[in-house]
Coordinates of C-alpha atoms in Angstrom, one line a residue:
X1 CA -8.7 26.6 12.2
X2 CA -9.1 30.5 11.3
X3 CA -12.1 29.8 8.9
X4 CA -10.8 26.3 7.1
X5 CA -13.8 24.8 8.5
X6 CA -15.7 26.0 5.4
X7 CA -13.6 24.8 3.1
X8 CA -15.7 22.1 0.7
X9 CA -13.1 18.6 0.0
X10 CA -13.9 16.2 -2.2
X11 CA -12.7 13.1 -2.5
X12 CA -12.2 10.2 -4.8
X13 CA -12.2 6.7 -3.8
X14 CA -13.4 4.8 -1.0
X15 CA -11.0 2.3 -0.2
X16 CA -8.9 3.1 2.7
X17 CA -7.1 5.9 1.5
X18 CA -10.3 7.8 1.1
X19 CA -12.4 6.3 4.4
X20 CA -9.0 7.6 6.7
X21 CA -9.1 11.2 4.6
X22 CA -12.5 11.4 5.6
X23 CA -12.6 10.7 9.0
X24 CA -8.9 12.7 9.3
X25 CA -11.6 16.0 7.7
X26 CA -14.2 15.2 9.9
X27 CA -12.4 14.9 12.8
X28 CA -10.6 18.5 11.8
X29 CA -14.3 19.9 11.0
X30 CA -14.0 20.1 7.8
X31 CA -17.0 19.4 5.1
X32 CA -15.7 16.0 3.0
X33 CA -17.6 13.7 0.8
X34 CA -16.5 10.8 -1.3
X35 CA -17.3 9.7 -4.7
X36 CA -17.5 5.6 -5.1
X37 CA -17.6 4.1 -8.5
X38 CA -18.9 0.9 -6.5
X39 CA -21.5 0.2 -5.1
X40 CA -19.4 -0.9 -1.3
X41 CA -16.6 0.6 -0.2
X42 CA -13.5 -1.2 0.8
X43 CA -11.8 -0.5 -2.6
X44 CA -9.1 -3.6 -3.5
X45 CA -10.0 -5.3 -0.5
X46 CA -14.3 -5.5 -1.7
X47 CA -13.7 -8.5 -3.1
X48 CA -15.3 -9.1 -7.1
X49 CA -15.5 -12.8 -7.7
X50 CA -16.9 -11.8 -11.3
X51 CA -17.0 -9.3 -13.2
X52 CA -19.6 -6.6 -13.0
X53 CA -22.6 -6.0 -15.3
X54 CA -20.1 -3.9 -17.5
X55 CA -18.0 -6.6 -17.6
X56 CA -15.1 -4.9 -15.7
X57 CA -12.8 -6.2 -12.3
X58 CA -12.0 -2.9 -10.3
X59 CA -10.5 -5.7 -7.6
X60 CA -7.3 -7.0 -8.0
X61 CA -8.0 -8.7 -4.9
X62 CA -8.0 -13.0 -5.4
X63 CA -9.7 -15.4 -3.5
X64 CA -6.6 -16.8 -1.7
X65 CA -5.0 -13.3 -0.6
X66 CA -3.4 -14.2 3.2
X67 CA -2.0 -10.3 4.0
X68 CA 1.6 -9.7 3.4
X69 CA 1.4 -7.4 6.8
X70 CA 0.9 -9.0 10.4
X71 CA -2.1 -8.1 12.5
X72 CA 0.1 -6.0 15.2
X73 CA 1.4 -3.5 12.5
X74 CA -1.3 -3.8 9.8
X75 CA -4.5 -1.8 11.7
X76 CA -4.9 2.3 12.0
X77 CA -3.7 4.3 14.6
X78 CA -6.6 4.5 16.7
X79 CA -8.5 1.4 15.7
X80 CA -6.8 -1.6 16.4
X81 CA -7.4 -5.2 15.0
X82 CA -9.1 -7.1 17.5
X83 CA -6.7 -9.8 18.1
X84 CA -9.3 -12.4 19.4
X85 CA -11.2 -12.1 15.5
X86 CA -7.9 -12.1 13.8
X87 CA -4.7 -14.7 13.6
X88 CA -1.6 -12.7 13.1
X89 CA -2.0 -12.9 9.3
X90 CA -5.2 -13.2 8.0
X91 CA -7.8 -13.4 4.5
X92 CA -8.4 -10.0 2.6
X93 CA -12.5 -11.2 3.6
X94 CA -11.3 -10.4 7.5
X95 CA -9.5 -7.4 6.2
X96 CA -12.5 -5.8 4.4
X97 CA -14.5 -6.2 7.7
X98 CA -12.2 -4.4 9.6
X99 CA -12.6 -1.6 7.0
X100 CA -16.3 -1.9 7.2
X101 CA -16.2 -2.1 11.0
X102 CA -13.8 1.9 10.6
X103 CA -16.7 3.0 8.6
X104 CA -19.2 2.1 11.2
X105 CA -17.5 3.3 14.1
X106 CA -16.3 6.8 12.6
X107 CA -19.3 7.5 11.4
X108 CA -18.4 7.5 7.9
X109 CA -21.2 6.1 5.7
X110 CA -23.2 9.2 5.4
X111 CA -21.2 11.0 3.8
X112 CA -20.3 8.6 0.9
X113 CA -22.1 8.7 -2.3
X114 CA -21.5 5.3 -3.9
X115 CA -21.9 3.9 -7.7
X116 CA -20.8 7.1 -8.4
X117 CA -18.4 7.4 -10.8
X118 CA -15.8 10.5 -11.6
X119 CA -15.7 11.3 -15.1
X120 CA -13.5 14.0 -14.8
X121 CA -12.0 16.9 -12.3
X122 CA -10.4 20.4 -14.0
X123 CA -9.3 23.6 -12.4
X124 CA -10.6 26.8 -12.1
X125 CA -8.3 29.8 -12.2
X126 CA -9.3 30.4 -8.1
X127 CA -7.8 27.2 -7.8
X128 CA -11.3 25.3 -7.0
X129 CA -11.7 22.0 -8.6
X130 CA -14.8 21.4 -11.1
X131 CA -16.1 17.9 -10.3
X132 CA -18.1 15.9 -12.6
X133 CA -19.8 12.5 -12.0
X134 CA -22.2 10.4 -13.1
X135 CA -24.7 7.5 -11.1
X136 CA -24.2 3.8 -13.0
X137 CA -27.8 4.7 -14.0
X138 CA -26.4 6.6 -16.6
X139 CA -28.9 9.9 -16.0
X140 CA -26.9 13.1 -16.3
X141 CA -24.2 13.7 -15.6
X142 CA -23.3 16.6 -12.0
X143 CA -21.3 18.5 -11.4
X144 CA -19.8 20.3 -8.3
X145 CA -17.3 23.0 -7.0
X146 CA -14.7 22.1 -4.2
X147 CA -12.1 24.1 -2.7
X148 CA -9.5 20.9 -2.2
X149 CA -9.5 17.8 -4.2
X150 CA -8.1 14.6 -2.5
X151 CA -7.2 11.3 -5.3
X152 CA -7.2 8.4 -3.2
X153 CA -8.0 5.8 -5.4
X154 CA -5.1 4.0 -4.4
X155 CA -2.3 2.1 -7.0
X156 CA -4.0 -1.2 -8.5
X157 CA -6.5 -0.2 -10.6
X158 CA -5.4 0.4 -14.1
X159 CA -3.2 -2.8 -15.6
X160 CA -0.4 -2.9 -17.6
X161 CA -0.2 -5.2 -20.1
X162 CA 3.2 -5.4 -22.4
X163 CA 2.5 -5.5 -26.1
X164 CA 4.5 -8.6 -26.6
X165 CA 5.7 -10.0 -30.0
X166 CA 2.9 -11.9 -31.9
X167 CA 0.8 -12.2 -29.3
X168 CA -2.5 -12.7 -31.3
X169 CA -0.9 -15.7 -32.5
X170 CA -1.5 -17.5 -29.0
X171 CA -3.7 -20.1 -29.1
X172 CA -4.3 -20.5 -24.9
X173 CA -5.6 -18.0 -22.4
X174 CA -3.8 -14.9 -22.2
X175 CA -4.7 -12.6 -19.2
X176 CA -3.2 -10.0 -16.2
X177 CA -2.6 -11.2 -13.1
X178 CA -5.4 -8.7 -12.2
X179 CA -8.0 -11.0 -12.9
X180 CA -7.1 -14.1 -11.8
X181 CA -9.3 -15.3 -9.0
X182 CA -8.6 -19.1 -8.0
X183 CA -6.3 -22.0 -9.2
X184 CA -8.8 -24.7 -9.5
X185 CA -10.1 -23.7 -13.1
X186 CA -6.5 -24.3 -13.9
X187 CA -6.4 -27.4 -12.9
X188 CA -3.6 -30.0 -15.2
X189 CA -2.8 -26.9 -17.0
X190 CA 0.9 -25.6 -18.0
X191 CA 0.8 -22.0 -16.7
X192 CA 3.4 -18.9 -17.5
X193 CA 3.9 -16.4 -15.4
X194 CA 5.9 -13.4 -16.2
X195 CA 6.7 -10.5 -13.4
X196 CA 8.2 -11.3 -10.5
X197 CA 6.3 -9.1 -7.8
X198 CA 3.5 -9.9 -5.2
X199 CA 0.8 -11.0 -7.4
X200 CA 3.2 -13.4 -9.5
X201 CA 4.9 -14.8 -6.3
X202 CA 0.9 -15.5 -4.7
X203 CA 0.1 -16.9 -8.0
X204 CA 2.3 -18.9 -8.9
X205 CA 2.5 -20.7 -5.2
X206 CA -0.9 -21.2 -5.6
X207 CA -1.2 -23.0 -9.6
X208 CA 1.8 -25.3 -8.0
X209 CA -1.0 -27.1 -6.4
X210 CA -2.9 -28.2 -9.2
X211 CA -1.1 -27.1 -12.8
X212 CA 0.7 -29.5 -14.5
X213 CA 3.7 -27.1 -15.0
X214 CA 4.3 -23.5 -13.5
X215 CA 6.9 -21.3 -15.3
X216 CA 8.1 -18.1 -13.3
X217 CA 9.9 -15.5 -15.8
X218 CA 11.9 -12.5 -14.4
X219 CA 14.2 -10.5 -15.7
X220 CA 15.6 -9.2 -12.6
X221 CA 15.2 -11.7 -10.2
X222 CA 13.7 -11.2 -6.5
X223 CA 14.0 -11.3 -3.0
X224 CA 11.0 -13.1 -1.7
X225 CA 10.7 -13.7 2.2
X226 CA 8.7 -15.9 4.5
X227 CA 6.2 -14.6 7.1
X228 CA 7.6 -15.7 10.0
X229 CA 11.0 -15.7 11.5
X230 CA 11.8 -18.2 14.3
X231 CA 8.3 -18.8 15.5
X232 CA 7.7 -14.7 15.1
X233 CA 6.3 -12.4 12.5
X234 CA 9.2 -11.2 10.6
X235 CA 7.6 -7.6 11.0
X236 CA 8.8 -8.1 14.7
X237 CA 12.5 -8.3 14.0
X238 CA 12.3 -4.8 11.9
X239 CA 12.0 -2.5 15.1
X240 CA 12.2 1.1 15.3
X241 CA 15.8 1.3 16.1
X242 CA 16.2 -1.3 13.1
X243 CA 14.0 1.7 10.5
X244 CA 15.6 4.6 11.8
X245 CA 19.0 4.1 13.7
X246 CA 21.5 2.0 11.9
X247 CA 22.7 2.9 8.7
X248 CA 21.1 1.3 5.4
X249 CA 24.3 -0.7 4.8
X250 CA 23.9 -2.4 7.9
X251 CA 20.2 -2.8 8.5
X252 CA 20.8 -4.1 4.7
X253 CA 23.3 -6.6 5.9
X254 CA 21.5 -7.7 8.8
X255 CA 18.3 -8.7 7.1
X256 CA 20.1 -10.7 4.3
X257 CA 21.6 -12.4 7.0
X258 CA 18.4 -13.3 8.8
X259 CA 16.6 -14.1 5.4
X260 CA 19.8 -16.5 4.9
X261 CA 19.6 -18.2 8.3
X262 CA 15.9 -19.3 8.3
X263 CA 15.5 -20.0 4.9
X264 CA 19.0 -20.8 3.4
X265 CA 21.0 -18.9 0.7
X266 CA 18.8 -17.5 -1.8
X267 CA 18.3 -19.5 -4.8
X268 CA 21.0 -18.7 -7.4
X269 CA 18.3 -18.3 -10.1
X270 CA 16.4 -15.9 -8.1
X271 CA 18.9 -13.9 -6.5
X272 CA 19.1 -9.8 -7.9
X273 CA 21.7 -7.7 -8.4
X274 CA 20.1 -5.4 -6.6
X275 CA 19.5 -5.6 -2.4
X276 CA 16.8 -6.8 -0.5
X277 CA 16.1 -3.3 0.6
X278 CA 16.0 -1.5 -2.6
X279 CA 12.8 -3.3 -3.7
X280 CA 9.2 -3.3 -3.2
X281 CA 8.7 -6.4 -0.2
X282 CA 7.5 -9.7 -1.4
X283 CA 6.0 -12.5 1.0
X284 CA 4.9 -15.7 0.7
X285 CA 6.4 -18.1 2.9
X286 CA 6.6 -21.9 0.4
X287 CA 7.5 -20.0 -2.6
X288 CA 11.6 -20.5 -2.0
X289 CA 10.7 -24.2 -1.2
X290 CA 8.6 -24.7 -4.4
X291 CA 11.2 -23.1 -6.6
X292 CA 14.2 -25.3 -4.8
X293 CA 11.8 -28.8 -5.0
X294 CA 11.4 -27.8 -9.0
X295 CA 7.7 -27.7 -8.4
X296 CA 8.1 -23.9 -9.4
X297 CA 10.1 -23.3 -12.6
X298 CA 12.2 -20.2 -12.8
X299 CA 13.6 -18.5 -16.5
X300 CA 15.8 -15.6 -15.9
X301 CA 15.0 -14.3 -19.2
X302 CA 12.0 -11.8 -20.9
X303 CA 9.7 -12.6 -23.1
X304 CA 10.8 -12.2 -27.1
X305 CA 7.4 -13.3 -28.0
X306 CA 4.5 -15.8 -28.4
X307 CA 4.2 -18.3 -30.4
X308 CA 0.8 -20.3 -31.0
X309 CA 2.1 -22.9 -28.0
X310 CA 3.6 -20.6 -25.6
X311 CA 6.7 -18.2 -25.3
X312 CA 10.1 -17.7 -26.7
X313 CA 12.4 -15.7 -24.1
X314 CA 15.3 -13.5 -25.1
X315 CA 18.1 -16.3 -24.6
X316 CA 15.7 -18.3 -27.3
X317 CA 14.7 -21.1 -24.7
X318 CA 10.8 -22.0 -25.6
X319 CA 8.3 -22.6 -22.7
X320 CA 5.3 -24.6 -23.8
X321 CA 2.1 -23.2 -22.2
X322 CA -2.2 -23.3 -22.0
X323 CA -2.0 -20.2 -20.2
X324 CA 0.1 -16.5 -19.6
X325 CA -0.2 -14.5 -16.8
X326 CA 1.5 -11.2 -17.1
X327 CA 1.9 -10.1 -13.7
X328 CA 3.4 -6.5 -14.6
X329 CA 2.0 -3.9 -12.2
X330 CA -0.5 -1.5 -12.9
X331 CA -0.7 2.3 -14.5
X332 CA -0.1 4.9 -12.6
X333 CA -2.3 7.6 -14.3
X334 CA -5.2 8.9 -12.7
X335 CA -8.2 9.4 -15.6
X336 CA -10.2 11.8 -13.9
X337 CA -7.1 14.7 -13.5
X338 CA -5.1 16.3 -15.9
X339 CA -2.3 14.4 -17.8
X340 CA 0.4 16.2 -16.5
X341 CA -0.3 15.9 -12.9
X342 CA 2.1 13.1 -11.6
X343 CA 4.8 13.9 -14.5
X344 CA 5.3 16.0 -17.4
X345 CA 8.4 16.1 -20.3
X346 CA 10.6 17.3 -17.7
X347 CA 10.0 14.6 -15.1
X348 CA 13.0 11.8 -14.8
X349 CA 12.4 8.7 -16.1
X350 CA 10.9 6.2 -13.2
X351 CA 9.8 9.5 -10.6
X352 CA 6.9 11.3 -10.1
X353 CA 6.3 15.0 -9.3
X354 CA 4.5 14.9 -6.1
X355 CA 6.0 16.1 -2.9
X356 CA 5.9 13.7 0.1
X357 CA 4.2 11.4 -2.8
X358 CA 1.3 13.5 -1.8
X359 CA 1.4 17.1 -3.0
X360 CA 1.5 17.6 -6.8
X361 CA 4.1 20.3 -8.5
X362 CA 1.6 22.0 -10.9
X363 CA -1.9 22.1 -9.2
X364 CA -2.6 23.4 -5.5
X365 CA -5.6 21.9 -3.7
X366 CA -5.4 18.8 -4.9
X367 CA -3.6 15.8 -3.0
X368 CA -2.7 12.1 -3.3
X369 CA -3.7 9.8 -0.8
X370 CA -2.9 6.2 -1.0
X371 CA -0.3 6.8 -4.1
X372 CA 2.8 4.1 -2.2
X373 CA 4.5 1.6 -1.9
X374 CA 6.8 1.1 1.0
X375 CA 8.3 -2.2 2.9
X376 CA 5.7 -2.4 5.7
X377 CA 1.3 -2.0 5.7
X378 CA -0.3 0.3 3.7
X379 CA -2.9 1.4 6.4
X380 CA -0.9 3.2 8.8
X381 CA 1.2 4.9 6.0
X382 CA -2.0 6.1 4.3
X383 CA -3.0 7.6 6.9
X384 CA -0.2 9.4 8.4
X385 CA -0.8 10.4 4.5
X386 CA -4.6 11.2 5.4
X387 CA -3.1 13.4 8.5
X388 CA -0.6 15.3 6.6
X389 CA -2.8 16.7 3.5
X390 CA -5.3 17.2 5.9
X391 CA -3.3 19.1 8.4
X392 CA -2.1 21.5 5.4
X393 CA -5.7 22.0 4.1
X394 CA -6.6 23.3 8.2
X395 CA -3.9 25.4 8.0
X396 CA -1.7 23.0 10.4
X397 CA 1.3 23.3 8.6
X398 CA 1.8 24.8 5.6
X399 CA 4.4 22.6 2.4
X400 CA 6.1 24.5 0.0
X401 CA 5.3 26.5 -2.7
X402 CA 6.5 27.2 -6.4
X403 CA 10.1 27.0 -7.2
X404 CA 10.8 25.8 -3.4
X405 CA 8.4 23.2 -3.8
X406 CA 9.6 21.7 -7.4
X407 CA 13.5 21.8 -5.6
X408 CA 12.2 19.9 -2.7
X409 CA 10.4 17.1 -5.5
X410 CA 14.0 17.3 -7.2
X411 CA 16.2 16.5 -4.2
X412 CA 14.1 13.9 -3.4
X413 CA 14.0 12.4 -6.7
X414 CA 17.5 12.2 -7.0
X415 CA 17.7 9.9 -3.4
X416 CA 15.1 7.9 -4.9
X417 CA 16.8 7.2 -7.7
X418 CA 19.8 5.9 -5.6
X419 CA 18.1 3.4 -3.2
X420 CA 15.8 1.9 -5.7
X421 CA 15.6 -0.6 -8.5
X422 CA 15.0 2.0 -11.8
X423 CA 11.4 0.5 -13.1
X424 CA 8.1 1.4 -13.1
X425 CA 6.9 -0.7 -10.1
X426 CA 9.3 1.4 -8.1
X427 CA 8.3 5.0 -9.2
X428 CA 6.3 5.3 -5.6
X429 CA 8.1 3.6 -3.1
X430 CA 9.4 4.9 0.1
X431 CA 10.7 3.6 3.1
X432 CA 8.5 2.8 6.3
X433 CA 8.8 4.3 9.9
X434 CA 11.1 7.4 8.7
X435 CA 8.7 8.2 6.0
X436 CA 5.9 8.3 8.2
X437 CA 7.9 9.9 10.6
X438 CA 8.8 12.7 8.0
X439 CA 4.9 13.3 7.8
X440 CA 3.7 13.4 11.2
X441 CA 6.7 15.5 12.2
X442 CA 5.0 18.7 11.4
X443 CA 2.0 17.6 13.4
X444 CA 4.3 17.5 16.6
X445 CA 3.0 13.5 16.3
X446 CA 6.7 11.3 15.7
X447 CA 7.4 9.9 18.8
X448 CA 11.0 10.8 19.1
X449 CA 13.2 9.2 21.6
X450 CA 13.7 12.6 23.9
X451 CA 10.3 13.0 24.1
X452 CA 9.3 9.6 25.4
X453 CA 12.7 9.4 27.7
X454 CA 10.9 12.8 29.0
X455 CA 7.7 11.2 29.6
X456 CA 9.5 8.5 32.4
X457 CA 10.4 11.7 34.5
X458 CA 7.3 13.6 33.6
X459 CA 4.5 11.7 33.5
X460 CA 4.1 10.3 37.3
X461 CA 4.0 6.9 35.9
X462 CA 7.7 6.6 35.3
X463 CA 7.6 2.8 34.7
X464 CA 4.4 2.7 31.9
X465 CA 6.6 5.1 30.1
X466 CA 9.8 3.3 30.0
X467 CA 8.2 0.2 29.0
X468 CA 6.2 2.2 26.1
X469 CA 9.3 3.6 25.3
X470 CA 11.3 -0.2 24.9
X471 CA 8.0 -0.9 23.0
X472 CA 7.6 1.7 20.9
X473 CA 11.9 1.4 19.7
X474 CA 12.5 -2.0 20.2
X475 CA 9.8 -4.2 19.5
X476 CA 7.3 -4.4 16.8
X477 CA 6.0 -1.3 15.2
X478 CA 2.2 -0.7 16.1
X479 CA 0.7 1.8 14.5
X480 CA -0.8 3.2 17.9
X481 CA 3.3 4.6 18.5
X482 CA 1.9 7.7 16.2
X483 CA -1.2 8.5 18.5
X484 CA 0.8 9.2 21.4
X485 CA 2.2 13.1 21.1
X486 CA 0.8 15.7 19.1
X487 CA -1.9 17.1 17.0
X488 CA -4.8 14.1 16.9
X489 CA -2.9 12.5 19.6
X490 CA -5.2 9.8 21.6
X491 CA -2.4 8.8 24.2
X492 CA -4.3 6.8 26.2
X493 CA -5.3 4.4 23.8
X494 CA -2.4 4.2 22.0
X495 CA -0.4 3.5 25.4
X496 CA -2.9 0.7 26.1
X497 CA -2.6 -0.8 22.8
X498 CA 1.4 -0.3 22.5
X499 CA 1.7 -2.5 25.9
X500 CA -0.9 -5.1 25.2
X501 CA 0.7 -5.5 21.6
X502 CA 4.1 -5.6 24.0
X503 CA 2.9 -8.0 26.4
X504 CA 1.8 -10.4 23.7
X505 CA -2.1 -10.8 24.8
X506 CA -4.3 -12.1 22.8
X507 CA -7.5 -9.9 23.3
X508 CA -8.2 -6.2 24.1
X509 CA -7.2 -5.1 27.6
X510 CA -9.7 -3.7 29.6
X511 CA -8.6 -0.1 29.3
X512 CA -9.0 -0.7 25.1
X513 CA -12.5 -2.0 25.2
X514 CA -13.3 0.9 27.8
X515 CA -11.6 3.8 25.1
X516 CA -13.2 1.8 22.1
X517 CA -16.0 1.9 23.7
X518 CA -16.4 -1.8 23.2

């Protein structure tokens, strides 16, 4: 690595942006240590069922939380879910001991500091970062020098709640959808919910079972699909070839068509203007069935403003309530780096100014890990994330610079701005497979067609690489497709795990538990 070895990183978070940027440093040799507000890691998925002793919810996570991602796609690269501890979809609880379980087996806690808390990062003119933090034991506060800064404290921290019109005057509960835990303490309650994205969707399928009334408000409208497809995980109709091959008006086409066949035509009141691939993926499989039985009571409208009993929307109707949730996303700022490091006055409305979404305009050393949103699981696209800053801080690849840098943030920003809905949800969403694709590229680690087709002639085992090569384009996309060529590859995990996903089997293969050492 010509001397990067000595490079210092620190880095801020440790959910699993920051737990894969760690191990992705170690495993380059590179000196990393976190800083954790908390005292666990796991970040969104350490589950808070109360507040802390400051009073304060850093989870959004609530108790009900089934992931929106199957098992098959949802785990890293080189650490698969253990299908005989996990259904295809399973509780955030599983999830955060799958994180835990990463932690132990790359070695990770040691170099952790937790209940530590960032008060603030600035920049020197050598392009080090200062780094000050503080223990929750409130003694003084420390500071350190780093060569490379790495934010990874991930997208659902900081809520956003509207100032609507006379709110004060309400007389119920009025609350984000960030702390809401369970539905049973709103039991015989009439509820409001206004936002129409994950949290809202979960939410509201949930109150149905116990609230006396459950109003759904959204402006837009939303596309909200069911987890399985004809007996499958609907991630296992969205292949490769599906990502990456057909054109976006097609693969567009197709999936509205499949949504419409195994669930009916999309409610009218719910239906966008906008398609099903130009927003951020919702999914919850009984919410299109409560909204057509009535149980689940959609207003396309906004909110004009409280009242003392519940809302007036913009067309005037009133909605009678005991409680509003506002289910409206979260901040994007990050309080520990200067202002102006995702966007400044010369930023367009609803972008950011980070290249790749990782690599800021106006400050070097310093990346974002864990800053998306994209139509498939976060962990594999953090990482490939986690690989990509960290190659460039080895000196694996270098990004560009400057002027060529800002025109590469600009171009992209302008595509952006074509494929997705204009709000503030969407200001960090990317596609899937080509986006982590685009990443790993550089790396030598995208599994292009030619270079698998090469493999069946090359590798002496001509029939294992055509049938990692169906797998890998036209079935399900593991994760494990991304260790198989290149810089970090592990290729004989990843084939093992590739063809037992393939094969359907419903526990680690020999040859797994032999390269886990399990």
């Amino acid at each position: 690595m010509a001397g990067e070895d000595k490079k210092r990183v620190a880095i801020i978070g440790a959910g699993i942006s920051g737990l894969v940027s760690l191990k992705e440093c170690l495993a380059e040799g590179i000196k990393a240590h976190i800083f954790e507000g908390r005292s666990e890691i796991g970040g969104q998925w350490a589950y808070q069922a109360e507040p802390d002793e400051k009073g304060e919810l850093q989870s959004s996570m609530y108790d009900g939380v089934i992931l929106n991602s199957c098992r098959d796609t949802t785990g890293f690269s080189d650490f698969p879910i253990d299908p005989e501890r996990h259904g295809d979809y399973f509780s955030h609880r599983e999830m955060h001991r799958y994180v835990l379980d990463y932690a132990d087996y790359f070695g990770l806690h040691k170099h952790i500091s937790l209940s530590t808390k960032v008060l603030g990062c600035s920049q020197a003119k050598d392009g080090k970062w200062n780094v000050r933090t503080q223990g929750v034991d409130g003694k003084q506060p420390e500071e350190g020098i780093y060569d490379v800064l790495i934010s990874a404290t991930g997208i659902n921290s900081l809520p956003i709640i509207p100032k609507f019109k006379n709110c004060e005057a309400f007389q119920g509960e009025f609350f984000h959808s960030h702390y809401y835990r369970k539905p049973s303490r709103f039991e015989g309650k009439r509820v409001v919910i206004i936002g129409a994205g994950s949290a809202a969707v979960d939410i509201a399928s949930e109150l149905v079972t116990c609230s006396k009334e459950v109003h759904f408000v959204t402006r837009r409208g939303t596309w909200v699909m069911p987890r399985y497809v004809l007996g499958k995980p609907i991630e296992s109709w969205d292949s490769r070839v599906s990502q990456t091959w057909l054109p976006p008006s097609v693969a567009e086409w197709l999936n509205t068509k499949l949504l419409n066949l195994v669930q009916g035509k999309h409610p009218k009141v719910l239906q966008p203007e906008h398609g099903m691939m130009a927003q951020n993926a919702t999914v919850r499989s009984e919410f299109i069935e409560r909204v057509r039985t009535g149980s689940i009571k959609v207003h396309r409208s906004t909110v004009d403003s409280f009242t003392e009993t519940g809302v007036v929307l913009a067309d005037g109707e009133t909605v009678e309530a005991d409680v509003i949730i506002s289910a409206t996303g979260y901040k994007r700022e990050r309080p520990y780096l200067p202002s102006d490091v995702l966007s400044n006055q010369d930023t367009p409305e609803f972008e950011t100014d980070l290249y790749k979404l990782i690599v800021p305009a106006r400050y070097e050393n310093l990346y974002f890990v864990g800053y998306i949103e994209q139509p498939g699981p976060t962990p594999p696209a953090v990482e490939a994330q986690a690989r990509f800053a960290v190659g460039a801080i080895a000196g694996l690849h270098t990004v560009p610079k400057g002027e060529a840098l800002l025109k590469e943030i600009r171009a992209w920003q302008a595509w952006h701005a074509k494929t997705y809905v204009r709000s503030e949800r969407h200001v960090n969403t990317e596609t899937y497979v080509p986006y982590i694709d685009s990443l790993l590229k550089p790396l030598g680690a995208r599994p292009s067609f030619g270079r698998l087709l090469g493999q069946v002639f090359t590798s002496g085992r001509p029939f294992e690489a055509l049938s990692v090569l169906i797998a890998v384009y036209f079935e399900i996309t593991s994760s494990a497709q991304w260790r198989l060529l290149g810089h970090g590859k592990k290729p004989d995990l990843a084939k093992a795990t590739v063809l037992r996903i393939s094969s359907g089997k419903e526990k680690f293969t020999a040859k797994e538990e032999e390269l886990l050492g399990l």
